[in-house]
């Protein structure tokens, strides 16, 4: 049995510019509604060819990535595999580059800040549930491909390894990066 975790392609919405804290909610919404630009590299297409069952999150960048990989209608969309929502403030006039906001908010998230987002504890629980679901799908279909997202894929990979699956410690954080997990070592 094999489970392949792949991160979606590059989002069409670029996280650039300076924004005040009170604009973060709109930025998050726009990012979550964005699709992707570009296509997967040929070596990625070759690596994921032959997966018998494909799942993705319900976010457009994941759906469009599955289609770019050649899995359009047969991809099962499941909110369980969505990316964790980045926490953010509702108000504030402090203006920073979006990239700086992302770093600050993710660091705060690691220390428990989850306003307007998902807590780290909840993400870990959801990753456990996602790993169990992927294992069940692998038992039924042998090969499963998850077209997911950076953070959730990372936590799912940790759960798969805890459950005795073999594969890399980290599934890759770049767009189109993937990792293969198997129930038995090669």
PDB file of C-alpha atoms in Angstrom:
ATOM      1  CA  UNK A   1       0.000   0.000   0.000  1.00  0.00           C
ATOM      2  CA  UNK A   2       1.158   3.500  -0.792  1.00  0.00           C
ATOM      3  CA  UNK A   3       0.033   7.008   0.174  1.00  0.00           C
ATOM      4  CA  UNK A   4       1.458   9.964  -1.736  1.00  0.00           C
ATOM      5  CA  UNK A   5       1.170  13.443  -0.253  1.00  0.00           C
ATOM      6  CA  UNK A   6       1.675  16.336  -2.663  1.00  0.00           C
ATOM      7  CA  UNK A   7       1.430  20.056  -2.094  1.00  0.00           C
ATOM      8  CA  UNK A   8      -0.702  22.059  -4.502  1.00  0.00           C
ATOM      9  CA  UNK A   9       0.710  24.261  -7.257  1.00  0.00           C
ATOM     10  CA  UNK A  10       1.595  27.932  -6.889  1.00  0.00           C
ATOM     11  CA  UNK A  11      -1.493  29.960  -5.916  1.00  0.00           C
ATOM     12  CA  UNK A  12      -2.744  32.598  -8.330  1.00  0.00           C
ATOM     13  CA  UNK A  13      -3.095  35.023  -5.410  1.00  0.00           C
ATOM     14  CA  UNK A  14       0.279  36.400  -4.423  1.00  0.00           C
ATOM     15  CA  UNK A  15       0.894  37.333  -0.833  1.00  0.00           C
ATOM     16  CA  UNK A  16       2.638  40.638  -1.532  1.00  0.00           C
ATOM     17  CA  UNK A  17       2.430  44.217  -0.420  1.00  0.00           C
ATOM     18  CA  UNK A  18       1.962  46.011   2.849  1.00  0.00           C
ATOM     19  CA  UNK A  19      -1.335  45.620   4.677  1.00  0.00           C
ATOM     20  CA  UNK A  20      -2.763  46.761   8.003  1.00  0.00           C
ATOM     21  CA  UNK A  21      -3.845  44.170  10.549  1.00  0.00           C
ATOM     22  CA  UNK A  22      -7.518  44.986   9.924  1.00  0.00           C
ATOM     23  CA  UNK A  23      -7.159  43.883   6.264  1.00  0.00           C
ATOM     24  CA  UNK A  24      -5.862  40.401   7.078  1.00  0.00           C
ATOM     25  CA  UNK A  25      -9.319  38.796   7.073  1.00  0.00           C
ATOM     26  CA  UNK A  26      -9.895  39.854   3.453  1.00  0.00           C
ATOM     27  CA  UNK A  27      -6.409  38.687   2.454  1.00  0.00           C
ATOM     28  CA  UNK A  28      -7.065  35.248   3.981  1.00  0.00           C
ATOM     29  CA  UNK A  29     -10.430  34.988   2.188  1.00  0.00           C
ATOM     30  CA  UNK A  30      -8.899  35.983  -1.157  1.00  0.00           C
ATOM     31  CA  UNK A  31      -6.075  33.484  -0.747  1.00  0.00           C
ATOM     32  CA  UNK A  32      -8.510  30.680   0.062  1.00  0.00           C
ATOM     33  CA  UNK A  33     -10.585  31.491  -3.030  1.00  0.00           C
ATOM     34  CA  UNK A  34      -7.603  31.520  -5.387  1.00  0.00           C
ATOM     35  CA  UNK A  35      -6.714  28.832  -7.874  1.00  0.00           C
ATOM     36  CA  UNK A  36      -3.237  28.093  -9.202  1.00  0.00           C
ATOM     37  CA  UNK A  37      -0.924  29.312 -11.939  1.00  0.00           C
ATOM     38  CA  UNK A  38       1.330  27.080 -13.999  1.00  0.00           C
ATOM     39  CA  UNK A  39       1.478  23.344 -14.369  1.00  0.00           C
ATOM     40  CA  UNK A  40       3.277  20.583 -12.500  1.00  0.00           C
ATOM     41  CA  UNK A  41       6.775  19.586 -13.595  1.00  0.00           C
ATOM     42  CA  UNK A  42       7.005  16.476 -15.807  1.00  0.00           C
ATOM     43  CA  UNK A  43       8.797  14.479 -13.108  1.00  0.00           C
ATOM     44  CA  UNK A  44       5.901  15.147 -10.725  1.00  0.00           C
ATOM     45  CA  UNK A  45       3.382  13.996 -13.336  1.00  0.00           C
ATOM     46  CA  UNK A  46       5.389  10.791 -13.787  1.00  0.00           C
ATOM     47  CA  UNK A  47       5.664  10.207 -10.036  1.00  0.00           C
ATOM     48  CA  UNK A  48       1.935  10.453  -9.359  1.00  0.00           C
ATOM     49  CA  UNK A  49       0.818   8.522 -12.408  1.00  0.00           C
ATOM     50  CA  UNK A  50      -0.967   5.328 -11.496  1.00  0.00           C
ATOM     51  CA  UNK A  51      -2.450   6.382  -8.192  1.00  0.00           C
ATOM     52  CA  UNK A  52      -5.742   4.559  -8.056  1.00  0.00           C
ATOM     53  CA  UNK A  53      -7.619   6.853  -5.704  1.00  0.00           C
ATOM     54  CA  UNK A  54      -7.233  10.625  -5.482  1.00  0.00           C
ATOM     55  CA  UNK A  55      -8.443  12.983  -2.777  1.00  0.00           C
ATOM     56  CA  UNK A  56      -7.975  16.696  -2.335  1.00  0.00           C
ATOM     57  CA  UNK A  57      -9.195  19.441  -0.058  1.00  0.00           C
ATOM     58  CA  UNK A  58     -12.201  21.540  -0.992  1.00  0.00           C
ATOM     59  CA  UNK A  59     -10.033  24.634  -1.528  1.00  0.00           C
ATOM     60  CA  UNK A  60      -9.715  25.741  -5.148  1.00  0.00           C
ATOM     61  CA  UNK A  61      -5.907  25.602  -5.252  1.00  0.00           C
ATOM     62  CA  UNK A  62      -6.059  21.921  -4.286  1.00  0.00           C
ATOM     63  CA  UNK A  63      -8.864  21.112  -6.748  1.00  0.00           C
ATOM     64  CA  UNK A  64      -7.124  22.868  -9.647  1.00  0.00           C
ATOM     65  CA  UNK A  65      -3.851  21.139  -8.766  1.00  0.00           C
ATOM     66  CA  UNK A  66      -5.564  17.724  -8.908  1.00  0.00           C
ATOM     67  CA  UNK A  67      -6.927  18.639 -12.339  1.00  0.00           C
ATOM     68  CA  UNK A  68      -3.453  19.731 -13.488  1.00  0.00           C
ATOM     69  CA  UNK A  69      -2.154  16.330 -12.406  1.00  0.00           C
ATOM     70  CA  UNK A  70      -4.767  14.669 -14.609  1.00  0.00           C
ATOM     71  CA  UNK A  71      -7.298  13.839 -11.902  1.00  0.00           C
ATOM     72  CA  UNK A  72     -10.318  15.974 -12.633  1.00  0.00           C
ATOM     73  CA  UNK A  73     -13.706  14.463 -11.972  1.00  0.00           C
ATOM     74  CA  UNK A  74     -12.426  11.394 -10.141  1.00  0.00           C
ATOM     75  CA  UNK A  75     -10.819  13.481  -7.365  1.00  0.00           C
ATOM     76  CA  UNK A  76     -12.833  13.285  -4.144  1.00  0.00           C
ATOM     77  CA  UNK A  77     -12.977  16.664  -2.399  1.00  0.00           C
ATOM     78  CA  UNK A  78     -12.834  16.430   1.366  1.00  0.00           C
ATOM     79  CA  UNK A  79     -12.704  19.396   3.807  1.00  0.00           C
ATOM     80  CA  UNK A  80     -10.833  17.147   6.260  1.00  0.00           C
ATOM     81  CA  UNK A  81      -7.707  17.704   4.118  1.00  0.00           C
ATOM     82  CA  UNK A  82      -7.959  21.525   4.001  1.00  0.00           C
ATOM     83  CA  UNK A  83      -5.081  23.720   5.053  1.00  0.00           C
ATOM     84  CA  UNK A  84      -5.158  25.108   8.551  1.00  0.00           C
ATOM     85  CA  UNK A  85      -6.576  28.612   8.549  1.00  0.00           C
ATOM     86  CA  UNK A  86      -3.964  31.162   9.488  1.00  0.00           C
ATOM     87  CA  UNK A  87      -5.021  33.033  12.616  1.00  0.00           C
ATOM     88  CA  UNK A  88      -5.359  36.779  12.317  1.00  0.00           C
ATOM     89  CA  UNK A  89      -6.579  39.915  14.015  1.00  0.00           C
ATOM     90  CA  UNK A  90      -9.933  41.611  13.418  1.00  0.00           C
ATOM     91  CA  UNK A  91      -8.626  45.107  13.919  1.00  0.00           C
ATOM     92  CA  UNK A  92      -5.473  47.138  14.079  1.00  0.00           C
ATOM     93  CA  UNK A  93      -3.698  49.726  12.020  1.00  0.00           C
ATOM     94  CA  UNK A  94      -0.174  48.365  12.195  1.00  0.00           C
ATOM     95  CA  UNK A  95       0.928  47.938   8.585  1.00  0.00           C
ATOM     96  CA  UNK A  96       3.498  45.303   7.631  1.00  0.00           C
ATOM     97  CA  UNK A  97       4.453  43.334   4.524  1.00  0.00           C
ATOM     98  CA  UNK A  98       2.167  40.309   4.126  1.00  0.00           C
ATOM     99  CA  UNK A  99       5.143  37.944   4.348  1.00  0.00           C
ATOM    100  CA  UNK A 100       6.066  39.417   7.727  1.00  0.00           C
ATOM    101  CA  UNK A 101       2.461  39.053   8.910  1.00  0.00           C
ATOM    102  CA  UNK A 102       2.471  35.383   7.884  1.00  0.00           C
ATOM    103  CA  UNK A 103       5.658  34.684   9.848  1.00  0.00           C
ATOM    104  CA  UNK A 104       4.467  36.587  12.931  1.00  0.00           C
ATOM    105  CA  UNK A 105       1.042  34.956  12.893  1.00  0.00           C
ATOM    106  CA  UNK A 106       2.443  31.431  12.428  1.00  0.00           C
ATOM    107  CA  UNK A 107       4.888  31.947  15.312  1.00  0.00           C
ATOM    108  CA  UNK A 108       2.034  33.233  17.478  1.00  0.00           C
ATOM    109  CA  UNK A 109       0.000  30.210  16.344  1.00  0.00           C
ATOM    110  CA  UNK A 110       2.733  27.877  17.629  1.00  0.00           C
ATOM    111  CA  UNK A 111       2.333  29.569  21.017  1.00  0.00           C
ATOM    112  CA  UNK A 112      -1.439  29.169  21.088  1.00  0.00           C
ATOM    113  CA  UNK A 113      -2.876  32.129  19.164  1.00  0.00           C
ATOM    114  CA  UNK A 114      -5.753  30.887  17.002  1.00  0.00           C
ATOM    115  CA  UNK A 115      -8.219  33.784  16.674  1.00  0.00           C
ATOM    116  CA  UNK A 116     -10.099  33.489  13.355  1.00  0.00           C
ATOM    117  CA  UNK A 117      -8.106  30.352  12.564  1.00  0.00           C
ATOM    118  CA  UNK A 118      -7.581  26.810  13.783  1.00  0.00           C
ATOM    119  CA  UNK A 119      -5.684  25.901  16.925  1.00  0.00           C
ATOM    120  CA  UNK A 120      -2.564  23.767  16.713  1.00  0.00           C
ATOM    121  CA  UNK A 121      -4.268  21.158  18.915  1.00  0.00           C
ATOM    122  CA  UNK A 122      -7.225  20.964  16.547  1.00  0.00           C
ATOM    123  CA  UNK A 123      -4.920  20.695  13.518  1.00  0.00           C
ATOM    124  CA  UNK A 124      -3.102  17.773  15.143  1.00  0.00           C
ATOM    125  CA  UNK A 125      -6.411  16.042  15.857  1.00  0.00           C
ATOM    126  CA  UNK A 126      -7.600  16.616  12.286  1.00  0.00           C
ATOM    127  CA  UNK A 127      -4.259  15.325  10.937  1.00  0.00           C
ATOM    128  CA  UNK A 128      -4.741  12.111  12.948  1.00  0.00           C
ATOM    129  CA  UNK A 129      -8.228  11.741  11.485  1.00  0.00           C
ATOM    130  CA  UNK A 130      -6.889  12.448   7.984  1.00  0.00           C
ATOM    131  CA  UNK A 131      -4.123   9.846   8.369  1.00  0.00           C
ATOM    132  CA  UNK A 132      -6.652   7.234   9.486  1.00  0.00           C
ATOM    133  CA  UNK A 133      -8.872   8.096   6.507  1.00  0.00           C
ATOM    134  CA  UNK A 134      -5.933   7.833   4.079  1.00  0.00           C
ATOM    135  CA  UNK A 135      -4.904   4.476   5.533  1.00  0.00           C
ATOM    136  CA  UNK A 136      -8.474   3.192   5.161  1.00  0.00           C
ATOM    137  CA  UNK A 137      -8.484   4.370   1.546  1.00  0.00           C
ATOM    138  CA  UNK A 138      -5.117   2.707   0.932  1.00  0.00           C
ATOM    139  CA  UNK A 139      -6.421  -0.568   2.373  1.00  0.00           C
ATOM    140  CA  UNK A 140      -9.308  -0.370  -0.072  1.00  0.00           C
ATOM    141  CA  UNK A 141      -7.540   1.028  -3.167  1.00  0.00           C
ATOM    142  CA  UNK A 142      -3.818   0.185  -2.554  1.00  0.00           C
ATOM    143  CA  UNK A 143      -2.514   3.527  -3.883  1.00  0.00           C
ATOM    144  CA  UNK A 144      -3.833   6.881  -2.713  1.00  0.00           C
ATOM    145  CA  UNK A 145      -2.820  10.395  -3.724  1.00  0.00           C
ATOM    146  CA  UNK A 146      -3.636  13.382  -1.524  1.00  0.00           C
ATOM    147  CA  UNK A 147      -3.365  16.736  -3.275  1.00  0.00           C
ATOM    148  CA  UNK A 148      -3.074  18.814  -0.146  1.00  0.00           C
ATOM    149  CA  UNK A 149      -1.344  21.749   1.478  1.00  0.00           C
ATOM    150  CA  UNK A 150       1.915  22.478   3.277  1.00  0.00           C
ATOM    151  CA  UNK A 151       0.972  22.430   6.954  1.00  0.00           C
ATOM    152  CA  UNK A 152      -1.680  19.714   6.879  1.00  0.00           C
ATOM    153  CA  UNK A 153       0.535  17.438   4.762  1.00  0.00           C
ATOM    154  CA  UNK A 154       3.364  17.904   7.272  1.00  0.00           C
ATOM    155  CA  UNK A 155       1.161  16.870  10.188  1.00  0.00           C
ATOM    156  CA  UNK A 156      -0.418  13.980   8.261  1.00  0.00           C
ATOM    157  CA  UNK A 157       3.081  12.696   7.444  1.00  0.00           C
ATOM    158  CA  UNK A 158       3.967  12.743  11.150  1.00  0.00           C
ATOM    159  CA  UNK A 159       0.822  10.739  11.928  1.00  0.00           C
ATOM    160  CA  UNK A 160       1.496   8.199   9.166  1.00  0.00           C
ATOM    161  CA  UNK A 161       4.993   7.621  10.529  1.00  0.00           C
ATOM    162  CA  UNK A 162       3.611   7.230  14.070  1.00  0.00           C
ATOM    163  CA  UNK A 163       1.300   4.557  12.683  1.00  0.00           C
ATOM    164  CA  UNK A 164       4.244   2.625  11.254  1.00  0.00           C
ATOM    165  CA  UNK A 165       4.297   3.909   7.682  1.00  0.00           C
ATOM    166  CA  UNK A 166       7.663   4.451   6.045  1.00  0.00           C
ATOM    167  CA  UNK A 167       8.589   7.666   4.274  1.00  0.00           C
ATOM    168  CA  UNK A 168      10.377  10.975   4.715  1.00  0.00           C
ATOM    169  CA  UNK A 169      10.150  12.947   7.952  1.00  0.00           C
ATOM    170  CA  UNK A 170       8.796  15.907   5.995  1.00  0.00           C
ATOM    171  CA  UNK A 171       6.740  15.702   2.804  1.00  0.00           C
ATOM    172  CA  UNK A 172       8.118  18.915   1.306  1.00  0.00           C
ATOM    173  CA  UNK A 173       6.979  22.484   1.637  1.00  0.00           C
ATOM    174  CA  UNK A 174       7.488  23.769  -1.908  1.00  0.00           C
ATOM    175  CA  UNK A 175       4.725  23.813  -4.504  1.00  0.00           C
ATOM    176  CA  UNK A 176       4.337  20.432  -6.240  1.00  0.00           C
ATOM    177  CA  UNK A 177       6.688  18.734  -3.748  1.00  0.00           C
ATOM    178  CA  UNK A 178       5.585  15.263  -2.789  1.00  0.00           C
ATOM    179  CA  UNK A 179       6.488  12.349  -0.569  1.00  0.00           C
ATOM    180  CA  UNK A 180       5.552   8.689  -0.720  1.00  0.00           C
ATOM    181  CA  UNK A 181       4.647   6.680   2.394  1.00  0.00           C
ATOM    182  CA  UNK A 182       4.410   2.904   2.360  1.00  0.00           C
ATOM    183  CA  UNK A 183       3.144   0.399   4.867  1.00  0.00           C
ATOM    184  CA  UNK A 184       6.283  -1.702   4.421  1.00  0.00           C
ATOM    185  CA  UNK A 185       9.828  -0.527   3.667  1.00  0.00           C
ATOM    186  CA  UNK A 186      11.123  -1.084   0.141  1.00  0.00           C
TER     187      UNK A 186
END
